PDB file of C-alpha atoms in Angstrom:
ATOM      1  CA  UNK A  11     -53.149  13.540-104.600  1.00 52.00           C
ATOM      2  CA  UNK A  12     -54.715  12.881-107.861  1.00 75.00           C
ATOM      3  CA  UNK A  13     -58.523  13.397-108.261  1.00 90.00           C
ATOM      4  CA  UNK A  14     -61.101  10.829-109.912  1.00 93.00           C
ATOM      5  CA  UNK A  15     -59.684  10.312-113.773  1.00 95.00           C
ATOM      6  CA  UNK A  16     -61.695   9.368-116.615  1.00 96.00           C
ATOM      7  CA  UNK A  17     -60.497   8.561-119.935  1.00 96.00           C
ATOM      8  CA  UNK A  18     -61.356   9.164-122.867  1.00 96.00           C
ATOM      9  CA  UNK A  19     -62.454  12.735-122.194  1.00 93.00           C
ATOM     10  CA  UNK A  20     -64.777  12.800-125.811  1.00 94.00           C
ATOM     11  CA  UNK A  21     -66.068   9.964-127.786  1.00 96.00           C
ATOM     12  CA  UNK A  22     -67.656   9.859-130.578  1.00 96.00           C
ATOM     13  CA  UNK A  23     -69.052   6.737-131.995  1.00 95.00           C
ATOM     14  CA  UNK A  24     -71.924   5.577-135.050  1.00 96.00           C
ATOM     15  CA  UNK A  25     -74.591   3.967-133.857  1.00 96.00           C
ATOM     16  CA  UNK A  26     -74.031   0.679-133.374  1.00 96.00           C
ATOM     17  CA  UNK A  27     -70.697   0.281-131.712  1.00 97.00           C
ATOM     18  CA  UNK A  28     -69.680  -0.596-128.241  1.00 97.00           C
ATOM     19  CA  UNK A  29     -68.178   1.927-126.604  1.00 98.00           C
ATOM     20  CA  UNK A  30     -66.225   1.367-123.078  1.00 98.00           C
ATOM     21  CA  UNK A  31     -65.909   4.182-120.683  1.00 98.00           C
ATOM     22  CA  UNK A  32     -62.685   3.885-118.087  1.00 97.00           C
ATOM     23  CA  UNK A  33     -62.900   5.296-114.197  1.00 97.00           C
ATOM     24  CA  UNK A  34     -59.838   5.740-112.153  1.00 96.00           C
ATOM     25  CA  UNK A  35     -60.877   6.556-108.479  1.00 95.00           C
ATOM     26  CA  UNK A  36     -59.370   8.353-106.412  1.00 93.00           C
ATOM     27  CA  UNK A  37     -56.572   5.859-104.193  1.00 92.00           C
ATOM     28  CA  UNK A  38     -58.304   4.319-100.948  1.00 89.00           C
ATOM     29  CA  UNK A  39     -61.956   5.195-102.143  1.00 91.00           C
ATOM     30  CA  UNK A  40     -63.862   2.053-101.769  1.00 90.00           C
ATOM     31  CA  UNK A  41     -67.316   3.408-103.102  1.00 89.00           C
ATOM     32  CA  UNK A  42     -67.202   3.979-106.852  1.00 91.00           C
ATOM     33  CA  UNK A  43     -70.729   5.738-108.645  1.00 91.00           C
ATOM     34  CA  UNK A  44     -71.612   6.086-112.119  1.00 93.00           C
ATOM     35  CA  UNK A  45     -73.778   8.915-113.607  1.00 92.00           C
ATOM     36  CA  UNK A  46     -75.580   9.846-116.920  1.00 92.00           C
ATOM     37  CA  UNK A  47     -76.473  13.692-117.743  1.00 87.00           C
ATOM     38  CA  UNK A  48     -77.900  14.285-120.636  1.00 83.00           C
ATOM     39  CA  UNK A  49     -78.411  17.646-122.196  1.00 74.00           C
ATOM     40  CA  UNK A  50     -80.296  19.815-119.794  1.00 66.00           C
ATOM     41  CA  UNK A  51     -81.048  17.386-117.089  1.00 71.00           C
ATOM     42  CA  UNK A  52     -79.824  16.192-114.010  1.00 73.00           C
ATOM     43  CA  UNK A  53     -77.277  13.746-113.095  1.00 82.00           C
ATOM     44  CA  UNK A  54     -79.304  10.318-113.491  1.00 86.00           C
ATOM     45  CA  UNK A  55     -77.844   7.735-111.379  1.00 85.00           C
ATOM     46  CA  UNK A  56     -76.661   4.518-113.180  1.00 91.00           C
ATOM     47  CA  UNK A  57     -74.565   1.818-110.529  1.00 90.00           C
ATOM     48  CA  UNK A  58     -72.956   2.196-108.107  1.00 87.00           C
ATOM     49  CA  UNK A  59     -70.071   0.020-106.285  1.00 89.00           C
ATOM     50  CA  UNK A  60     -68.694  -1.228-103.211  1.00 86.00           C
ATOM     51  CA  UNK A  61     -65.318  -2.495-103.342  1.00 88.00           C
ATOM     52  CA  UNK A  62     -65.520  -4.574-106.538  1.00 89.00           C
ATOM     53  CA  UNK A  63     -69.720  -5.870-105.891  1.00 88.00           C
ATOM     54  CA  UNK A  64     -72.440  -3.820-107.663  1.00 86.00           C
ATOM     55  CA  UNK A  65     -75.189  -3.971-105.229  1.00 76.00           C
ATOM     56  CA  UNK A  66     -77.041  -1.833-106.598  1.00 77.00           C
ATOM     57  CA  UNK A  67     -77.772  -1.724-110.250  1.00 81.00           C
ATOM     58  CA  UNK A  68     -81.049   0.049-110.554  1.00 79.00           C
ATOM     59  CA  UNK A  69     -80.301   2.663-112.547  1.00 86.00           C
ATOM     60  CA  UNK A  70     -78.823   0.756-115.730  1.00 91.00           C
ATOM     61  CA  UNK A  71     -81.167   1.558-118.556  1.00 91.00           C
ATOM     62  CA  UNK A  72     -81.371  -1.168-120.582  1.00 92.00           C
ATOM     63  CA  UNK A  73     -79.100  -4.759-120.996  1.00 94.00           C
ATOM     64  CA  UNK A  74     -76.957  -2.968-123.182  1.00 97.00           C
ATOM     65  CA  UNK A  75     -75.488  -1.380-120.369  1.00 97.00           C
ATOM     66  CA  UNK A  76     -73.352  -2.791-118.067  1.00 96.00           C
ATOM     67  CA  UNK A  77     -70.117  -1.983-115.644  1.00 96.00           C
ATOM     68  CA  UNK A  78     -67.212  -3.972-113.477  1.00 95.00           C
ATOM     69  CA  UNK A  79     -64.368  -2.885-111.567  1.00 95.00           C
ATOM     70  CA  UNK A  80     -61.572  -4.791-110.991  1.00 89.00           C
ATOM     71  CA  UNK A  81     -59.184  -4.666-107.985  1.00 87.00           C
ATOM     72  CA  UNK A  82     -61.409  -2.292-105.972  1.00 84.00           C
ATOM     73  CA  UNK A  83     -60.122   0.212-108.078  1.00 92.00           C
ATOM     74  CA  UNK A  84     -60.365   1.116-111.932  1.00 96.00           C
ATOM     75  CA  UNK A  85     -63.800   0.585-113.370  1.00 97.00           C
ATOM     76  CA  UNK A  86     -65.486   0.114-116.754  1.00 97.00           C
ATOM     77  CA  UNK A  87     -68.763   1.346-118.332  1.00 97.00           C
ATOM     78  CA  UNK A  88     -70.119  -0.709-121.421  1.00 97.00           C
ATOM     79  CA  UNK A  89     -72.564   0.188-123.648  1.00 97.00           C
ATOM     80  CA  UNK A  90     -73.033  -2.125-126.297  1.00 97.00           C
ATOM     81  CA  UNK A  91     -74.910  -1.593-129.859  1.00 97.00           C
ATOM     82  CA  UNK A  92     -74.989   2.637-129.045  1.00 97.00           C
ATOM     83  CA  UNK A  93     -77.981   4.220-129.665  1.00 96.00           C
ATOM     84  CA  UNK A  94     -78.528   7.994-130.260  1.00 95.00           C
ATOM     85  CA  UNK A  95     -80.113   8.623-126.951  1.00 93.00           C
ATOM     86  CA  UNK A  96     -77.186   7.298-125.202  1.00 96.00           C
ATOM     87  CA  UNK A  97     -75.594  10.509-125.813  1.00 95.00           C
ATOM     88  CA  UNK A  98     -74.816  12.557-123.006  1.00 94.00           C
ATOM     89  CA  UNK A  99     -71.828  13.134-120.795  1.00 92.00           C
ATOM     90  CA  UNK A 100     -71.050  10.189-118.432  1.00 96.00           C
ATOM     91  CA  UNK A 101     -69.759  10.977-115.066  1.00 94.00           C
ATOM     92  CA  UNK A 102     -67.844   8.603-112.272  1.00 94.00           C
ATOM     93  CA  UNK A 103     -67.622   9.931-108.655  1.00 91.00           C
ATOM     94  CA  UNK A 104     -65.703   7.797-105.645  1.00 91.00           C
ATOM     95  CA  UNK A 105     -65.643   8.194-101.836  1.00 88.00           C
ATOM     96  CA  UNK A 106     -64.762   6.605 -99.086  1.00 84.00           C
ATOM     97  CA  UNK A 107     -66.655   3.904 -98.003  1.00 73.00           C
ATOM     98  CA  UNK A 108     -70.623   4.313 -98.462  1.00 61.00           C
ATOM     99  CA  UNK A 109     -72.730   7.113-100.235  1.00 53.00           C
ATOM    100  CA  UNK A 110     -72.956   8.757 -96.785  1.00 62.00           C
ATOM    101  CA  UNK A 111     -69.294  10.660 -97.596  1.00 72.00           C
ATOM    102  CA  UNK A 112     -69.326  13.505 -99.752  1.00 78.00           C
ATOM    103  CA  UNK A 113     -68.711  12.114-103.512  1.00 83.00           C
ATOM    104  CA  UNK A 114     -65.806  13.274-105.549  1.00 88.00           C
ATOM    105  CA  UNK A 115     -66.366  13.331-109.471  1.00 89.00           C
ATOM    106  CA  UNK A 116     -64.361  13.117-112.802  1.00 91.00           C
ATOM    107  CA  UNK A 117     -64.577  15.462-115.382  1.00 88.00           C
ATOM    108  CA  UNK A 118     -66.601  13.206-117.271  1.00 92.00           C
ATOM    109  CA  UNK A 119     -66.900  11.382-120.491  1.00 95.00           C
ATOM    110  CA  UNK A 120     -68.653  13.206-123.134  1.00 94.00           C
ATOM    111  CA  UNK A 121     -70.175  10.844-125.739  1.00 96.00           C
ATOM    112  CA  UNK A 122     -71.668  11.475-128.872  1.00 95.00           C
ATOM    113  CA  UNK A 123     -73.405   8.795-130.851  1.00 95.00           C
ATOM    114  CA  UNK A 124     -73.914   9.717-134.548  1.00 93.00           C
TER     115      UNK A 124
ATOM    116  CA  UNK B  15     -90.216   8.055-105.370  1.00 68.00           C
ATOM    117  CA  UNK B  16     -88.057   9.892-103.817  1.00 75.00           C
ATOM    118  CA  UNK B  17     -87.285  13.281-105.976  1.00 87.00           C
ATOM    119  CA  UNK B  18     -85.133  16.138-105.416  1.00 92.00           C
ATOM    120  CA  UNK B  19     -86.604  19.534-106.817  1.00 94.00           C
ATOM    121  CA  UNK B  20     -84.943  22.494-107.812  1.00 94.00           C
ATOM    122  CA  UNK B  21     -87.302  25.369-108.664  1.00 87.00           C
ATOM    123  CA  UNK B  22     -85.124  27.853-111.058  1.00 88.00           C
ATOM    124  CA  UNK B  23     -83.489  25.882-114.100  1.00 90.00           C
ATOM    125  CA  UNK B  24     -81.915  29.713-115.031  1.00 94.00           C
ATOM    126  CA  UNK B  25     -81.291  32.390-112.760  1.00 96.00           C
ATOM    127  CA  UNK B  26     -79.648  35.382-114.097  1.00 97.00           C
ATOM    128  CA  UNK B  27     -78.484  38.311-111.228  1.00 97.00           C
ATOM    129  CA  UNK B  28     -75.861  40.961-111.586  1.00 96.00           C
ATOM    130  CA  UNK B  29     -72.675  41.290-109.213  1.00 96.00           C
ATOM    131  CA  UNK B  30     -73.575  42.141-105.834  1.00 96.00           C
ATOM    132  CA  UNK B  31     -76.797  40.872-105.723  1.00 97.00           C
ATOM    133  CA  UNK B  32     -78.685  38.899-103.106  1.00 97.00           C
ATOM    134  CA  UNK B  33     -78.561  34.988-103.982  1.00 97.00           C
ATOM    135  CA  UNK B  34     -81.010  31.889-102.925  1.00 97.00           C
ATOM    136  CA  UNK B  35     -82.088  29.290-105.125  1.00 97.00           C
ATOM    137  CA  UNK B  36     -84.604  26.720-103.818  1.00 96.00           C
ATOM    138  CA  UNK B  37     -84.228  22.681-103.352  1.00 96.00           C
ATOM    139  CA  UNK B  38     -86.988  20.727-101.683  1.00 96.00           C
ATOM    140  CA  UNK B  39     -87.264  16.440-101.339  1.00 93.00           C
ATOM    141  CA  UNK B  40     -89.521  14.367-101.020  1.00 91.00           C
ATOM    142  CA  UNK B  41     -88.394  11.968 -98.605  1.00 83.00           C
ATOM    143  CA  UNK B  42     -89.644  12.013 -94.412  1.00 78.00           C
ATOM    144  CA  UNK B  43     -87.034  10.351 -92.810  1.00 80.00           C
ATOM    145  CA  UNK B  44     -83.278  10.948 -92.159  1.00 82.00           C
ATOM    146  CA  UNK B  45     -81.638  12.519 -94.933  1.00 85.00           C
ATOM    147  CA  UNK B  46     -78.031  13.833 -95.587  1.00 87.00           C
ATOM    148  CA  UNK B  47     -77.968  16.902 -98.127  1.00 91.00           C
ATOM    149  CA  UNK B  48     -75.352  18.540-100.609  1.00 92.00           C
ATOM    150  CA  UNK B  49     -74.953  21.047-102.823  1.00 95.00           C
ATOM    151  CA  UNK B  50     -72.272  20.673-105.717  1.00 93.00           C
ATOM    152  CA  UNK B  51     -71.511  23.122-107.803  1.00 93.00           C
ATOM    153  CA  UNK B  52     -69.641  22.976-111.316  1.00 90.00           C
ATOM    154  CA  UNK B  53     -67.858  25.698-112.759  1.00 91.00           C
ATOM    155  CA  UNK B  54     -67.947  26.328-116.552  1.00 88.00           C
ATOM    156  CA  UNK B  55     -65.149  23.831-117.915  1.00 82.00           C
ATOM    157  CA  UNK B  56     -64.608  21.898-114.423  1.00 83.00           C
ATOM    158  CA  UNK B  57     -65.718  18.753-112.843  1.00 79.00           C
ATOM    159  CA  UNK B  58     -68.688  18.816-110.147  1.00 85.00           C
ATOM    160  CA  UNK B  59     -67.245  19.266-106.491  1.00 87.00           C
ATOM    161  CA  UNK B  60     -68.936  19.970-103.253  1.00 88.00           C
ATOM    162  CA  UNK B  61     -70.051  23.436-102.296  1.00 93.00           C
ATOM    163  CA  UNK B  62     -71.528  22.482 -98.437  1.00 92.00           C
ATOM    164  CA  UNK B  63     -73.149  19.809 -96.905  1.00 90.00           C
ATOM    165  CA  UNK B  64     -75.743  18.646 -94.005  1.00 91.00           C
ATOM    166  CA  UNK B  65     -75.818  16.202 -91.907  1.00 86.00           C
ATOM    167  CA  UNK B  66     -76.448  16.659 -88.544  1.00 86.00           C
ATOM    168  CA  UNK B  67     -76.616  19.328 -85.652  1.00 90.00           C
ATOM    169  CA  UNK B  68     -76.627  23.303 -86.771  1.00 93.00           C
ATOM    170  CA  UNK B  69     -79.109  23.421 -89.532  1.00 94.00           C
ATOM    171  CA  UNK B  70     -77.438  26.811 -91.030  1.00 96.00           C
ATOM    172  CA  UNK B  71     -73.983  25.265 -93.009  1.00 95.00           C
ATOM    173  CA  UNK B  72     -71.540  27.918 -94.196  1.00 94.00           C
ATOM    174  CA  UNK B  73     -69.415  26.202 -97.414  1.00 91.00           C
ATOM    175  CA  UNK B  74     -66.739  27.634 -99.543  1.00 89.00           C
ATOM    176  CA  UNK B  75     -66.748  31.421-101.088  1.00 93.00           C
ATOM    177  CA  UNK B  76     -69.260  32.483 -98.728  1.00 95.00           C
ATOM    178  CA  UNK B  77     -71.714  30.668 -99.990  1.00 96.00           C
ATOM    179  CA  UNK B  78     -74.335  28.817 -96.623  1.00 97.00           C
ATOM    180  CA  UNK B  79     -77.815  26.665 -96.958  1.00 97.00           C
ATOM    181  CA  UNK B  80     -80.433  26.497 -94.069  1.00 96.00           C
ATOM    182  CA  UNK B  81     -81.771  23.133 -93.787  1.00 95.00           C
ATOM    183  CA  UNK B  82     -85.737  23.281 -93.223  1.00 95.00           C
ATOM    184  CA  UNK B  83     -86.886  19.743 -91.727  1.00 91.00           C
ATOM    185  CA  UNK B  84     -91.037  20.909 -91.656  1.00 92.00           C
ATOM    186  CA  UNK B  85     -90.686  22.523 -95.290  1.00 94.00           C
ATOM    187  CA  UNK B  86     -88.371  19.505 -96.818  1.00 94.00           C
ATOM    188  CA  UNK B  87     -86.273  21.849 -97.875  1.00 96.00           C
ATOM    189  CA  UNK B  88     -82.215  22.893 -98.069  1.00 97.00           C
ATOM    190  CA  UNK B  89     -81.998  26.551-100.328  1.00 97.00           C
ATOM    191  CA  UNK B  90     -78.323  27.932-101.432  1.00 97.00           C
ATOM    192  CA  UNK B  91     -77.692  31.478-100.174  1.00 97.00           C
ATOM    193  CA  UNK B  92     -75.447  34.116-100.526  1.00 97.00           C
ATOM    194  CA  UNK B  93     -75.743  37.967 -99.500  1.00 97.00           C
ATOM    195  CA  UNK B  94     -73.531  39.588-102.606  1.00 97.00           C
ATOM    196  CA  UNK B  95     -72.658  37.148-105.558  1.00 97.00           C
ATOM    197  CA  UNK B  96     -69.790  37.789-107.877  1.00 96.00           C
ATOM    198  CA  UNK B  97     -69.298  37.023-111.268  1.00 95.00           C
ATOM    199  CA  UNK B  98     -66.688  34.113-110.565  1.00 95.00           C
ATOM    200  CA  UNK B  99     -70.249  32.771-109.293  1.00 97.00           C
ATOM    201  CA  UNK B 100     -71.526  31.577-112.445  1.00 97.00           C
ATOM    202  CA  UNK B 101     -71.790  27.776-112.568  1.00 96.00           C
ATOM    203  CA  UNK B 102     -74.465  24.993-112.576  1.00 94.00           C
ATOM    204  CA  UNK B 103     -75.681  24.774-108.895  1.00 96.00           C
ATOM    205  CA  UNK B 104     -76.699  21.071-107.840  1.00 94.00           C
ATOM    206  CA  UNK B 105     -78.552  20.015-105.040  1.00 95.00           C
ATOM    207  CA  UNK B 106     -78.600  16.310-103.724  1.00 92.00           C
ATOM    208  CA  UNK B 107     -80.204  14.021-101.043  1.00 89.00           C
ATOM    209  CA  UNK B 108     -79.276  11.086 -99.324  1.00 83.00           C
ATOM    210  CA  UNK B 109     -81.485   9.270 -97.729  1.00 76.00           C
ATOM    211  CA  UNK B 110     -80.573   6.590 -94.389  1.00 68.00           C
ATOM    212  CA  UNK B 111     -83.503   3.725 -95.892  1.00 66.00           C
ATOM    213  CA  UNK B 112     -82.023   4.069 -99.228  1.00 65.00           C
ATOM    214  CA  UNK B 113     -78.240   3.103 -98.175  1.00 58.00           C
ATOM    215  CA  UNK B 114     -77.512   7.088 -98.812  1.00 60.00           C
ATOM    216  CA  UNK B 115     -77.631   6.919-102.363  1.00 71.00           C
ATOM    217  CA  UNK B 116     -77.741  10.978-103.800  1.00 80.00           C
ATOM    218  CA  UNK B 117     -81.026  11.915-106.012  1.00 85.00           C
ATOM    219  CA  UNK B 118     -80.062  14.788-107.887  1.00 88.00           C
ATOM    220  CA  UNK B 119     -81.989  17.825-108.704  1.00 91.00           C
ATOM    221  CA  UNK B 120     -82.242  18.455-112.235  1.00 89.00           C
ATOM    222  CA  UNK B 121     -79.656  21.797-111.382  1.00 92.00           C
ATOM    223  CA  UNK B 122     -79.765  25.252-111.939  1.00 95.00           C
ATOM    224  CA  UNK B 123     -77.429  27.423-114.590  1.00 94.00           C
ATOM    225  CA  UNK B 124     -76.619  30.972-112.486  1.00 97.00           C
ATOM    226  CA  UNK B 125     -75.430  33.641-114.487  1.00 97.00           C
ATOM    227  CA  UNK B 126     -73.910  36.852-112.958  1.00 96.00           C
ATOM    228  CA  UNK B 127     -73.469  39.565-115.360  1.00 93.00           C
ATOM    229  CA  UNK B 128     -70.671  41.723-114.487  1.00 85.00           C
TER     230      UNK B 128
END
């Protein structure tokens, strides 16, 4: 079957703009994740979902950042008014119910804020 | 905090050499651990994982990790590496009090030179 998709594969935006980030899980995964890595780093962790709640949202980094998924399936990344360091390639993994299963990822959103 | 430390950012080896590249966590109580591994070009996907029982785990392309409870660690072996071998190499924890959500290590770029 198909694997986690993300669209759009590269972005590139002036500061300023809102950009929105799309996450198409893999069918029948109920846990949804969002990542950040930036240039050299690790994968920072950003929300994650169950079903369509976000209980936990600790890893947003500032207001301008925010997420939903609809359905229990596709979700959305926002970042309004982009700033340069929110440049980095953004990442959605799904599995099957909690974080306990093994995590299947995208190949990532690579965004570029000029 | 909990933190996830990986202790090579760059290891460079040539074809047939020995491989094992350190992870260690800071977290005492019931953990699940991964590594992921992402070739040049590809999304991250799963490489081996622990969570109970045998504490040596054999993954895909011969690659294994010994999980260490009294050292806090999990280190990524492998007896003869090839050059198909060089990717980013991830290591993550879950953690049972923190509903299993993965910290990432920062990862480490291997390089095989043929």
């Amino acid at each position: 079957g198909a694997g986690v998709s993300q669209s759009p594969s590269n972005k590139v935006t002036e500061k300023g703009k809102d950009v929105e980030l799309r996450c198409d899980p893999i069918s029948g995964h109920t846990a949804l994740y969002w990542y950040r890595q930036s240039l050299g780093q690790g994968l920072e962790f950003l929300i994650y979902f169950q079903g369509n709640s976000a209980p936990d949202k600790s890893g947003l980094p500032s207001d301008r950042f925010s997420a939903e998924r609809t359905g229990g399936s596709v979700s959305t990344l926002t970042i309004q008014r982009t700033q340069q360091e929110d440049s980095a390639v953004y990442l959605c993994a799904s599995s099957f119910t909690n974080s306990n299963q093994p995590q299947h990822f995208g190949d990532g959103t690579r965004l570029s804020i000029l | 905090a909990q933190s996830v430390s990986q202790h090579n950012h760059h290891v460079i080896l040539s074809e047939a050499a020995s491989l094992e590249l350190g992870c260690n966590y800071s977290y005492g109580g019931t953990v699940n651990l991964f590594w992921y591994v992402q070739y040049p070009g590809q999304h991250l996907q799963l490489l081996l994982k622990y969570f109970s029982g045998d504490p040596l785990v054999k993954g895909i392309k011969g690659f294994e990790a010994e999980f260490i409870k009294s050292k806090f660690s999990f280190n990524l072996r492998k007896p003869s590496v090839q050059w198909s071998d060089t990717a980013e190499y991830f290591c993550a924890v879950a953690a049972m009090d923190s509903n299993y959500q993965l910290i990432w290590g920062a990862g480490t770029k291997l390089i095989i030179k043929p």
